[in-house]
Amino acid sequence: MKRKASLVLLIGWIAFAFAPAPAVRSAVGDTEGVGRAAASAGKGSISGLVSGAKTGNMLQGAVVDVPALNRQALTDNNGRFTLTGLPPGPLELVVSYTGLRDERRTISVGGDNLMPLSFELSPEDLIVLEKFTVASEREGNALAITNQRNALNFKNVVATDSFGTIPNMGVGELLLRLPGVAPVYDPQGRVGSVSVRGMPSEMTSTTIDGNPAFRGNGARITGFIGLVGAFIEQVELTKGHTPDQSANSLGGGVNLRTASPLNMKEKRRFSYNVAGRWAPSFFEHTRDRLDHPTHPLISLEYQEAFSVAGGERNLGISAGVFYSENNNDGNLEFYNYQNTLNSPAYIHDYRSTANIVNKHIGSTNLKMEYRPSPASKFTFGAIYNFEVTPHNRTATIRAFTSQTIATLDASGQPTGTGAILPGFTAARTEIRALPASTVNMSTNVATYYAESPTFNASGAHKFGNWDIDYRAAYTTIFIHRPSGTIGEKGAQGGTLTYSVTNVGWIVDRADPWAPTFRQTAGPSIYNLANYRTGIQHSTLHEEETNSALNGAFNAAYGFNTRFPITLKTGLAYERRIHHPTTVNSRQWSRVATAPPLPDIWVMWMEFDERNPGRLPMVNPRATNAELSNPALWTENVYFREMVKRSQTRKATEDISGAYAMARAKFNRLGLLAGVRTERTDVTGEGNVRRTPATAAQIPDPVARAAYDYGIKVKNEKSYTRSFPSVHFTYDLTGNLKARASWSTSFGRPNQTVLLPSATANDTAQTLTVANTGLGPQYSENVDVGLDYYFKPAGLLTVGFFSKNIKDYIVSSQIGVVGAGPENGYSGDYAGYALLSSTNAGTAKVKGLEIDYRQQFIFLPGWLKGLELAANYTAIEAEGDFGTAGAALKNKEVAGFVPRTFNVSLGHTYGPFGTRLTYNSVGNSLRTFNANPALRFYTADLDYIQVGVFYRWKRSVVFSCDVTNVAGAQREVYQYLPARSAEIRSPNQTVTLGVKGRF
């Protein structure tokens, strides 16, 4: 019923389409715009370029209006427009663009000749503040608003310079400021991915100039760490999918648009941005971080336009390089509480982790655009990204015991085996020295290397009423994880663990940001010689190859009818391959008679600063040098062979799609409707385990591993889905636009679930397997909203949306393993319950979005330099999520982010400027459990950044930005906010930079 009501609501918009109305300045989105119908009325034609007078940039989306004929055209991404079929004689043209002054010009149209024109639009009188005003930033913001205004579907568009300096020059830092976007931080506090409209981050797709981008690891999440914002001109966030776009996104689709080298008036342009990121001592950092407090960020870009083959400015070339070192440190405090709804609850498991990681990120890009004629354009691009982590050092202390409360005798002394002493509070727990009371140390030195070359080519042509374009791209991602096998100057590391038992302690988190740990009994945890149990050293050497090949062809035809109607159709193909392999992972155990571990420490910890001694955190590079000595270490050969066989797998995904759509403009009403169909074929290959043999049956560990993991499995599956959509816009006034849409989309499962695997639990008689036939999650989406556009460049949008998600992916029993040698597991596991992921659940999401952007240039005096951008999103979710009869809502739904709020306040006065940005994300459920006491929540996070700049001259701007000014800490709590489960220390830095353009 709700779906029918939504459709009725959308159809109702048509009733307003043919009402008598004055012409409203808006366009459909093609370069011909309104007026193909009049093509037969005359033979005259005009074409031209529209640029900004202050910056010289060509303007995309400018409206070229012929009022006498009610004809309009939009400029393309190189500022070009064409109007054909004009009657000979004088005609008045009006060229307009958001934030710039309209230009009126009377021209004389001749016969068959194509008349070339050129327009330079000047800023509104109000927008000219001082000679130091950053015109390019204002024009970039106007371009983004113009593109959002002209779109027939729901999407947000922002320029990369809209929010001032981006300290890490990363795309994620910009995305988190968009409506409905919540950041997902990596362990070092950087924006690694995003959640859109409350959906999990893997349900957000990303493209670069329309070509799919991905991160490898078999995940759908696009990592933004390696995507450089310095080369991106605009960020588009699509929330209402159209048929000519991939439907693979439940939350939204991100498209990163690179700048066009032909979109400038100058002959050549050189841009630079050089900065240093500093970890000052007046912020909280580890000793190791303070020993290396600064690292560079460098971005250089060159653009030039050439005239070749008799053309004029028809070849554009841009090239850029980026390099950054991210030296980050962090501290994690982890608490695991008693399984109870009552308060207080004791802490039975405590961990403190210190981490310091040095990442080197680089990118180079080349883009070439060639126009052999005004009606054709060819583009070629190449991008090479790399990320190298020379060292990633981690040290963890874990103190844990059994969940039992001690009983006291008549004299008040504890008896029995209860580990937790009575009298605990919400902040303080005392543990007895018992065999179950263990302190474990873990140190790790890892390295990482990844590289990703991408090549793309495209073409676009105009033949009369036909518009044809096509593109192809190929990307590979090679990931090398040689943890423990290579390192600085050839040194090797790995992971080292060791324990001591019969320890008593008190953990006190009265100050949750600086908890204390005091040993009360047992062998000293600060004496390395006491760690004699569970000593293991392991090394990891994994390699992963990922590739993606994609292509698309689109053709659009504009009819010569009274109202402009365009039909569009196209084909698309994509192949993704995920191929992880384990080259050489090994594990050793310490010989019982060996001496204590070498006393060479890996790093200082915050734990050491707060407590009475330094923990013996042994550097794994010290023990790695001993591994060849059989008197000290014994290798687990079975482990090496088992991992090699079980972790070498391959998944292939082929996606073919086709669509048909129509777009039209009926007076004030804009319409876009159509359907897209996609077929997905998946294949998963790998080895799974049979019932393992004993050492007595097969003494040789290599042969035993080969037998245990000797079942080769290849699974194949396919599914086909169709995605209809319809989008309406209605111009209530010249500046007020109403929008409504009904669309469908889906979210494919990660490629990792396509890899064959089988994990047996012989005690529970279960076999957990991958489900190669797992289908996507399907969503029906409804959006309604109002947009109001301010002069000279601003907007206020209010929108409501809902999502009805079906085939939600959940884990459940899907059957029972049959008997006999043909059961798929060589006759093993007969009668075991078969567990896997399946499509079984439903969910509903609804929300409110408000977005406001304004430049207050109409205010008097120094106030005219103010500008404000703010947005707010509130979301409600409910569903059964695969549990029949369940009614889970809001904070009972894992992964949904219910609230986001962003503010960016800037001010420019003469050569000086400042900006404050504030990002707030509401608390949400991170891990669901049927027992409320075991549910984990992500706490509210408020993140503030402050920056200032000084424009010395047009080509030199100095800036200073402080991230995480308030020292916000990322916190996870268990059941109640008072039960802090994880606390990650802030990453506060100062970025000093200089940038400019020649």
PDB file of N, CA and C in Angstrom, residues 308-390:
ATOM      1  N   VAL A 308      46.240  22.313 -32.138  1.00  0.00           N
ATOM      2  CA  VAL A 308      46.876  21.329 -33.019  1.00  0.00           C
ATOM      3  C   VAL A 308      45.941  21.012 -34.186  1.00  0.00           C
ATOM      4  N   ALA A 309      46.523  20.513 -35.266  1.00  0.00           N
ATOM      5  CA  ALA A 309      45.782  20.025 -36.439  1.00  0.00           C
ATOM      6  C   ALA A 309      44.796  21.060 -36.951  1.00  0.00           C
ATOM      7  N   GLY A 310      45.200  22.338 -36.908  1.00  0.00           N
ATOM      8  CA  GLY A 310      44.357  23.396 -37.440  1.00  0.00           C
ATOM      9  C   GLY A 310      43.247  23.839 -36.498  1.00  0.00           C
ATOM     10  N   GLY A 311      43.158  23.259 -35.312  1.00  0.00           N
ATOM     11  CA  GLY A 311      42.128  23.650 -34.357  1.00  0.00           C
ATOM     12  C   GLY A 311      42.609  24.753 -33.434  1.00  0.00           C
ATOM     13  N   GLU A 312      41.703  25.249 -32.612  1.00  0.00           N
ATOM     14  CA  GLU A 312      42.001  26.316 -31.674  1.00  0.00           C
ATOM     15  C   GLU A 312      41.742  25.810 -30.266  1.00  0.00           C
ATOM     16  N   ARG A 313      42.833  25.739 -29.467  1.00  0.00           N
ATOM     17  CA  ARG A 313      42.729  25.261 -28.078  1.00  0.00           C
ATOM     18  C   ARG A 313      41.946  23.945 -28.025  1.00  0.00           C
ATOM     19  N   ASN A 314      42.362  22.986 -28.798  1.00  0.00           N
ATOM     20  CA  ASN A 314      41.603  21.739 -28.901  1.00  0.00           C
ATOM     21  C   ASN A 314      42.313  20.542 -28.280  1.00  0.00           C
ATOM     22  N   LEU A 315      43.490  20.744 -27.709  1.00  0.00           N
ATOM     23  CA  LEU A 315      44.193  19.675 -27.006  1.00  0.00           C
ATOM     24  C   LEU A 315      44.572  20.167 -25.610  1.00  0.00           C
ATOM     25  N   GLY A 316      44.095  19.488 -24.620  1.00  0.00           N
ATOM     26  CA  GLY A 316      44.410  19.861 -23.250  1.00  0.00           C
ATOM     27  C   GLY A 316      45.136  18.735 -22.541  1.00  0.00           C
ATOM     28  N   ILE A 317      46.163  19.103 -21.785  1.00  0.00           N
ATOM     29  CA  ILE A 317      46.953  18.121 -21.035  1.00  0.00           C
ATOM     30  C   ILE A 317      47.084  18.601 -19.602  1.00  0.00           C
ATOM     31  N   SER A 318      46.847  17.693 -18.659  1.00  0.00           N
ATOM     32  CA  SER A 318      47.097  17.993 -17.257  1.00  0.00           C
ATOM     33  C   SER A 318      47.878  16.844 -16.650  1.00  0.00           C
ATOM     34  N   ALA A 319      48.789  17.187 -15.765  1.00  0.00           N
ATOM     35  CA  ALA A 319      49.596  16.191 -15.077  1.00  0.00           C
ATOM     36  C   ALA A 319      49.783  16.650 -13.643  1.00  0.00           C
ATOM     37  N   GLY A 320      49.739  15.699 -12.733  1.00  0.00           N
ATOM     38  CA  GLY A 320      49.871  16.045 -11.328  1.00  0.00           C
ATOM     39  C   GLY A 320      50.591  14.973 -10.546  1.00  0.00           C
ATOM     40  N   VAL A 321      51.235  15.400  -9.463  1.00  0.00           N
ATOM     41  CA  VAL A 321      51.882  14.460  -8.548  1.00  0.00           C
ATOM     42  C   VAL A 321      51.494  14.841  -7.124  1.00  0.00           C
ATOM     43  N   PHE A 322      51.398  13.829  -6.287  1.00  0.00           N
ATOM     44  CA  PHE A 322      51.066  14.038  -4.882  1.00  0.00           C
ATOM     45  C   PHE A 322      51.902  13.087  -4.039  1.00  0.00           C
ATOM     46  N   TYR A 323      52.373  13.598  -2.902  1.00  0.00           N
ATOM     47  CA  TYR A 323      53.120  12.745  -1.977  1.00  0.00           C
ATOM     48  C   TYR A 323      52.820  13.178  -0.549  1.00  0.00           C
ATOM     49  N   SER A 324      52.631  12.192   0.302  1.00  0.00           N
ATOM     50  CA  SER A 324      52.336  12.482   1.698  1.00  0.00           C
ATOM     51  C   SER A 324      52.924  11.405   2.581  1.00  0.00           C
ATOM     52  N   GLU A 325      53.391  11.819   3.733  1.00  0.00           N
ATOM     53  CA  GLU A 325      53.769  10.877   4.773  1.00  0.00           C
ATOM     54  C   GLU A 325      52.815  11.085   5.944  1.00  0.00           C
ATOM     55  N   ASN A 326      52.171  10.003   6.351  1.00  0.00           N
ATOM     56  CA  ASN A 326      51.256  10.065   7.484  1.00  0.00           C
ATOM     57  C   ASN A 326      51.864   9.282   8.631  1.00  0.00           C
ATOM     58  N   ASN A 327      52.452  10.000   9.553  1.00  0.00           N
ATOM     59  CA  ASN A 327      53.058   9.381  10.722  1.00  0.00           C
ATOM     60  C   ASN A 327      52.093   9.580  11.883  1.00  0.00           C
ATOM     61  N   ASN A 328      51.318   8.561  12.192  1.00  0.00           N
ATOM     62  CA  ASN A 328      50.256   8.680  13.181  1.00  0.00           C
ATOM     63  C   ASN A 328      50.500   7.749  14.352  1.00  0.00           C
ATOM     64  N   ASP A 329      50.088   8.209  15.502  1.00  0.00           N
ATOM     65  CA  ASP A 329      50.137   7.361  16.685  1.00  0.00           C
ATOM     66  C   ASP A 329      48.744   7.314  17.298  1.00  0.00           C
ATOM     67  N   GLY A 330      48.525   6.330  18.136  1.00  0.00           N
ATOM     68  CA  GLY A 330      47.218   6.204  18.767  1.00  0.00           C
ATOM     69  C   GLY A 330      47.297   5.296  19.977  1.00  0.00           C
ATOM     70  N   ASN A 331      46.304   5.418  20.823  1.00  0.00           N
ATOM     71  CA  ASN A 331      46.228   4.583  22.019  1.00  0.00           C
ATOM     72  C   ASN A 331      44.786   4.113  22.185  1.00  0.00           C
ATOM     73  N   LEU A 332      44.618   2.823  22.481  1.00  0.00           N
ATOM     74  CA  LEU A 332      43.296   2.222  22.636  1.00  0.00           C
ATOM     75  C   LEU A 332      43.185   1.599  24.015  1.00  0.00           C
ATOM     76  N   GLU A 333      42.140   1.977  24.743  1.00  0.00           N
ATOM     77  CA  GLU A 333      41.816   1.333  26.023  1.00  0.00           C
ATOM     78  C   GLU A 333      40.546   0.510  25.814  1.00  0.00           C
ATOM     79  N   PHE A 334      40.605  -0.761  26.197  1.00  0.00           N
ATOM     80  CA  PHE A 334      39.483  -1.669  25.961  1.00  0.00           C
ATOM     81  C   PHE A 334      39.070  -2.321  27.278  1.00  0.00           C
ATOM     82  N   TYR A 335      37.751  -2.365  27.524  1.00  0.00           N
ATOM     83  CA  TYR A 335      37.201  -2.982  28.734  1.00  0.00           C
ATOM     84  C   TYR A 335      36.064  -3.926  28.335  1.00  0.00           C
ATOM     85  N   ASN A 336      36.043  -5.099  28.930  1.00  0.00           N
ATOM     86  CA  ASN A 336      34.951  -6.048  28.725  1.00  0.00           C
ATOM     87  C   ASN A 336      34.283  -6.284  30.075  1.00  0.00           C
ATOM     88  N   TYR A 337      32.973  -6.055  30.120  1.00  0.00           N
ATOM     89  CA  TYR A 337      32.262  -6.049  31.390  1.00  0.00           C
ATOM     90  C   TYR A 337      31.489  -7.345  31.636  1.00  0.00           C
ATOM     91  N   GLN A 338      31.056  -7.465  32.842  1.00  0.00           N
ATOM     92  CA  GLN A 338      30.213  -8.588  33.265  1.00  0.00           C
ATOM     93  C   GLN A 338      28.941  -8.639  32.427  1.00  0.00           C
ATOM     94  N   ASN A 339      28.504  -9.845  32.129  1.00  0.00           N
ATOM     95  CA  ASN A 339      27.290 -10.050  31.344  1.00  0.00           C
ATOM     96  C   ASN A 339      26.078  -9.905  32.254  1.00  0.00           C
ATOM     97  N   THR A 340      25.662  -8.656  32.481  1.00  0.00           N
ATOM     98  CA  THR A 340      24.519  -8.383  33.357  1.00  0.00           C
ATOM     99  C   THR A 340      23.877  -7.063  32.979  1.00  0.00           C
ATOM    100  N   LEU A 341      22.565  -6.983  33.233  1.00  0.00           N
ATOM    101  CA  LEU A 341      21.849  -5.727  33.036  1.00  0.00           C
ATOM    102  C   LEU A 341      21.892  -4.855  34.284  1.00  0.00           C
ATOM    103  N   ASN A 342      22.332  -5.428  35.394  1.00  0.00           N
ATOM    104  CA  ASN A 342      22.389  -4.692  36.653  1.00  0.00           C
ATOM    105  C   ASN A 342      23.672  -3.878  36.736  1.00  0.00           C
ATOM    106  N   SER A 343      23.637  -2.886  37.579  1.00  0.00           N
ATOM    107  CA  SER A 343      24.813  -2.055  37.837  1.00  0.00           C
ATOM    108  C   SER A 343      25.166  -2.116  39.322  1.00  0.00           C
ATOM    109  N   PRO A 344      26.467  -2.087  39.652  1.00  0.00           N
ATOM    110  CA  PRO A 344      27.598  -1.990  38.721  1.00  0.00           C
ATOM    111  C   PRO A 344      27.948  -3.338  38.111  1.00  0.00           C
ATOM    112  N   ALA A 345      28.733  -3.299  37.044  1.00  0.00           N
ATOM    113  CA  ALA A 345      29.245  -4.498  36.384  1.00  0.00           C
ATOM    114  C   ALA A 345      30.767  -4.467  36.463  1.00  0.00           C
ATOM    115  N   TYR A 346      31.361  -5.593  36.843  1.00  0.00           N
ATOM    116  CA  TYR A 346      32.823  -5.637  36.974  1.00  0.00           C
ATOM    117  C   TYR A 346      33.502  -5.746  35.605  1.00  0.00           C
ATOM    118  N   ILE A 347      34.798  -5.438  35.566  1.00  0.00           N
ATOM    119  CA  ILE A 347      35.627  -5.536  34.361  1.00  0.00           C
ATOM    120  C   ILE A 347      36.457  -6.803  34.486  1.00  0.00           C
ATOM    121  N   HIS A 348      36.220  -7.774  33.601  1.00  0.00           N
ATOM    122  CA  HIS A 348      36.977  -9.017  33.665  1.00  0.00           C
ATOM    123  C   HIS A 348      38.041  -9.112  32.583  1.00  0.00           C
ATOM    124  N   ASP A 349      38.063  -8.163  31.653  1.00  0.00           N
ATOM    125  CA  ASP A 349      39.031  -8.196  30.561  1.00  0.00           C
ATOM    126  C   ASP A 349      39.431  -6.758  30.237  1.00  0.00           C
ATOM    127  N   TYR A 350      40.726  -6.460  30.358  1.00  0.00           N
ATOM    128  CA  TYR A 350      41.219  -5.102  30.112  1.00  0.00           C
ATOM    129  C   TYR A 350      42.391  -5.163  29.142  1.00  0.00           C
ATOM    130  N   ARG A 351      42.393  -4.242  28.176  1.00  0.00           N
ATOM    131  CA  ARG A 351      43.489  -4.161  27.230  1.00  0.00           C
ATOM    132  C   ARG A 351      43.907  -2.710  27.019  1.00  0.00           C
ATOM    133  N   SER A 352      45.205  -2.512  26.837  1.00  0.00           N
ATOM    134  CA  SER A 352      45.731  -1.201  26.462  1.00  0.00           C
ATOM    135  C   SER A 352      46.676  -1.409  25.286  1.00  0.00           C
ATOM    136  N   THR A 353      46.429  -0.684  24.205  1.00  0.00           N
ATOM    137  CA  THR A 353      47.208  -0.856  22.980  1.00  0.00           C
ATOM    138  C   THR A 353      47.803   0.474  22.550  1.00  0.00           C
ATOM    139  N   ALA A 354      49.079   0.440  22.193  1.00  0.00           N
ATOM    140  CA  ALA A 354      49.753   1.600  21.598  1.00  0.00           C
ATOM    141  C   ALA A 354      50.137   1.239  20.176  1.00  0.00           C
ATOM    142  N   ASN A 355      50.025   2.207  19.297  1.00  0.00           N
ATOM    143  CA  ASN A 355      50.314   1.956  17.889  1.00  0.00           C
ATOM    144  C   ASN A 355      50.947   3.189  17.269  1.00  0.00           C
ATOM    145  N   ILE A 356      51.963   2.968  16.451  1.00  0.00           N
ATOM    146  CA  ILE A 356      52.529   4.048  15.655  1.00  0.00           C
ATOM    147  C   ILE A 356      52.787   3.507  14.267  1.00  0.00           C
ATOM    148  N   VAL A 357      52.315   4.220  13.277  1.00  0.00           N
ATOM    149  CA  VAL A 357      52.397   3.746  11.901  1.00  0.00           C
ATOM    150  C   VAL A 357      52.858   4.889  11.008  1.00  0.00           C
ATOM    151  N   ASN A 358      53.737   4.588  10.104  1.00  0.00           N
ATOM    152  CA  ASN A 358      54.236   5.564   9.147  1.00  0.00           C
ATOM    153  C   ASN A 358      53.841   5.112   7.747  1.00  0.00           C
ATOM    154  N   LYS A 359      52.957   5.871   7.105  1.00  0.00           N
ATOM    155  CA  LYS A 359      52.481   5.540   5.768  1.00  0.00           C
ATOM    156  C   LYS A 359      52.993   6.563   4.773  1.00  0.00           C
ATOM    157  N   HIS A 360      53.462   6.078   3.641  1.00  0.00           N
ATOM    158  CA  HIS A 360      53.884   6.929   2.535  1.00  0.00           C
ATOM    159  C   HIS A 360      52.863   6.736   1.414  1.00  0.00           C
ATOM    160  N   ILE A 361      52.170   7.800   1.072  1.00  0.00           N
ATOM    161  CA  ILE A 361      51.118   7.736   0.059  1.00  0.00           C
ATOM    162  C   ILE A 361      51.493   8.640  -1.103  1.00  0.00           C
ATOM    163  N   GLY A 362      51.393   8.111  -2.302  1.00  0.00           N
ATOM    164  CA  GLY A 362      51.730   8.899  -3.477  1.00  0.00           C
ATOM    165  C   GLY A 362      50.761   8.657  -4.610  1.00  0.00           C
ATOM    166  N   SER A 363      50.680   9.614  -5.508  1.00  0.00           N
ATOM    167  CA  SER A 363      49.784   9.487  -6.654  1.00  0.00           C
ATOM    168  C   SER A 363      50.310  10.355  -7.789  1.00  0.00           C
ATOM    169  N   THR A 364      50.220   9.834  -8.981  1.00  0.00           N
ATOM    170  CA  THR A 364      50.493  10.621 -10.183  1.00  0.00           C
ATOM    171  C   THR A 364      49.318  10.463 -11.129  1.00  0.00           C
ATOM    172  N   ASN A 365      49.013  11.499 -11.850  1.00  0.00           N
ATOM    173  CA  ASN A 365      47.900  11.380 -12.796  1.00  0.00           C
ATOM    174  C   ASN A 365      48.172  12.192 -14.058  1.00  0.00           C
ATOM    175  N   LEU A 366      47.712  11.643 -15.143  1.00  0.00           N
ATOM    176  CA  LEU A 366      47.843  12.271 -16.450  1.00  0.00           C
ATOM    177  C   LEU A 366      46.493  12.243 -17.136  1.00  0.00           C
ATOM    178  N   LYS A 367      46.087  13.382 -17.698  1.00  0.00           N
ATOM    179  CA  LYS A 367      44.817  13.452 -18.405  1.00  0.00           C
ATOM    180  C   LYS A 367      45.014  14.243 -19.687  1.00  0.00           C
ATOM    181  N   MET A 368      44.498  13.698 -20.788  1.00  0.00           N
ATOM    182  CA  MET A 368      44.573  14.359 -22.086  1.00  0.00           C
ATOM    183  C   MET A 368      43.180  14.430 -22.690  1.00  0.00           C
ATOM    184  N   GLU A 369      42.810  15.606 -23.177  1.00  0.00           N
ATOM    185  CA  GLU A 369      41.533  15.800 -23.864  1.00  0.00           C
ATOM    186  C   GLU A 369      41.808  16.386 -25.246  1.00  0.00           C
ATOM    187  N   TYR A 370      41.182  15.795 -26.237  1.00  0.00           N
ATOM    188  CA  TYR A 370      41.392  16.254 -27.617  1.00  0.00           C
ATOM    189  C   TYR A 370      40.049  16.440 -28.297  1.00  0.00           C
ATOM    190  N   ARG A 371      39.853  17.621 -28.884  1.00  0.00           N
ATOM    191  CA  ARG A 371      38.636  17.933 -29.637  1.00  0.00           C
ATOM    192  C   ARG A 371      38.994  18.099 -31.114  1.00  0.00           C
ATOM    193  N   PRO A 372      38.795  17.055 -31.927  1.00  0.00           N
ATOM    194  CA  PRO A 372      39.055  17.231 -33.366  1.00  0.00           C
ATOM    195  C   PRO A 372      38.060  18.176 -34.012  1.00  0.00           C
ATOM    196  N   SER A 373      36.884  18.329 -33.394  1.00  0.00           N
ATOM    197  CA  SER A 373      35.874  19.261 -33.884  1.00  0.00           C
ATOM    198  C   SER A 373      35.001  19.646 -32.694  1.00  0.00           C
ATOM    199  N   PRO A 374      34.201  20.719 -32.835  1.00  0.00           N
ATOM    200  CA  PRO A 374      33.325  21.086 -31.709  1.00  0.00           C
ATOM    201  C   PRO A 374      32.341  19.987 -31.333  1.00  0.00           C
ATOM    202  N   ALA A 375      32.113  19.011 -32.222  1.00  0.00           N
ATOM    203  CA  ALA A 375      31.123  17.977 -31.960  1.00  0.00           C
ATOM    204  C   ALA A 375      31.734  16.677 -31.442  1.00  0.00           C
ATOM    205  N   SER A 376      33.046  16.621 -31.258  1.00  0.00           N
ATOM    206  CA  SER A 376      33.681  15.374 -30.815  1.00  0.00           C
ATOM    207  C   SER A 376      34.761  15.667 -29.788  1.00  0.00           C
ATOM    208  N   LYS A 377      34.929  14.743 -28.857  1.00  0.00           N
ATOM    209  CA  LYS A 377      35.979  14.865 -27.850  1.00  0.00           C
ATOM    210  C   LYS A 377      36.464  13.477 -27.462  1.00  0.00           C
ATOM    211  N   PHE A 378      37.790  13.330 -27.335  1.00  0.00           N
ATOM    212  CA  PHE A 378      38.400  12.097 -26.868  1.00  0.00           C
ATOM    213  C   PHE A 378      39.196  12.405 -25.596  1.00  0.00           C
ATOM    214  N   THR A 379      39.150  11.487 -24.650  1.00  0.00           N
ATOM    215  CA  THR A 379      39.850  11.673 -23.380  1.00  0.00           C
ATOM    216  C   THR A 379      40.643  10.418 -23.051  1.00  0.00           C
ATOM    217  N   PHE A 380      41.846  10.625 -22.581  1.00  0.00           N
ATOM    218  CA  PHE A 380      42.668   9.517 -22.087  1.00  0.00           C
ATOM    219  C   PHE A 380      43.204   9.901 -20.717  1.00  0.00           C
ATOM    220  N   GLY A 381      43.191   8.952 -19.790  1.00  0.00           N
ATOM    221  CA  GLY A 381      43.689   9.222 -18.451  1.00  0.00           C
ATOM    222  C   GLY A 381      44.481   8.057 -17.891  1.00  0.00           C
ATOM    223  N   ALA A 382      45.432   8.365 -17.043  1.00  0.00           N
ATOM    224  CA  ALA A 382      46.219   7.346 -16.359  1.00  0.00           C
ATOM    225  C   ALA A 382      46.479   7.828 -14.937  1.00  0.00           C
ATOM    226  N   ILE A 383      46.272   6.944 -13.979  1.00  0.00           N
ATOM    227  CA  ILE A 383      46.490   7.259 -12.567  1.00  0.00           C
ATOM    228  C   ILE A 383      47.325   6.141 -11.954  1.00  0.00           C
ATOM    229  N   TYR A 384      48.306   6.518 -11.191  1.00  0.00           N
ATOM    230  CA  TYR A 384      49.105   5.527 -10.469  1.00  0.00           C
ATOM    231  C   TYR A 384      49.135   5.920  -8.994  1.00  0.00           C
ATOM    232  N   ASN A 385      48.576   5.072  -8.138  1.00  0.00           N
ATOM    233  CA  ASN A 385      48.566   5.298  -6.705  1.00  0.00           C
ATOM    234  C   ASN A 385      49.431   4.254  -6.008  1.00  0.00           C
ATOM    235  N   PHE A 386      50.086   4.658  -4.949  1.00  0.00           N
ATOM    236  CA  PHE A 386      50.811   3.681  -4.144  1.00  0.00           C
ATOM    237  C   PHE A 386      50.712   4.058  -2.672  1.00  0.00           C
ATOM    238  N   GLU A 387      50.839   3.052  -1.836  1.00  0.00           N
ATOM    239  CA  GLU A 387      50.867   3.243  -0.393  1.00  0.00           C
ATOM    240  C   GLU A 387      51.883   2.274   0.200  1.00  0.00           C
ATOM    241  N   VAL A 388      52.836   2.803   0.921  1.00  0.00           N
ATOM    242  CA  VAL A 388      53.886   2.001   1.536  1.00  0.00           C
ATOM    243  C   VAL A 388      53.911   2.289   3.025  1.00  0.00           C
ATOM    244  N   THR A 389      53.905   1.229   3.813  1.00  0.00           N
ATOM    245  CA  THR A 389      54.052   1.351   5.263  1.00  0.00           C
ATOM    246  C   THR A 389      55.360   0.682   5.652  1.00  0.00           C
ATOM    247  N   PRO A 390      56.428   1.453   5.797  1.00  0.00           N
ATOM    248  CA  PRO A 390      57.709   0.835   6.176  1.00  0.00           C
ATOM    249  C   PRO A 390      57.645   0.111   7.508  1.00  0.00           C
TER     250      PRO A 390
END
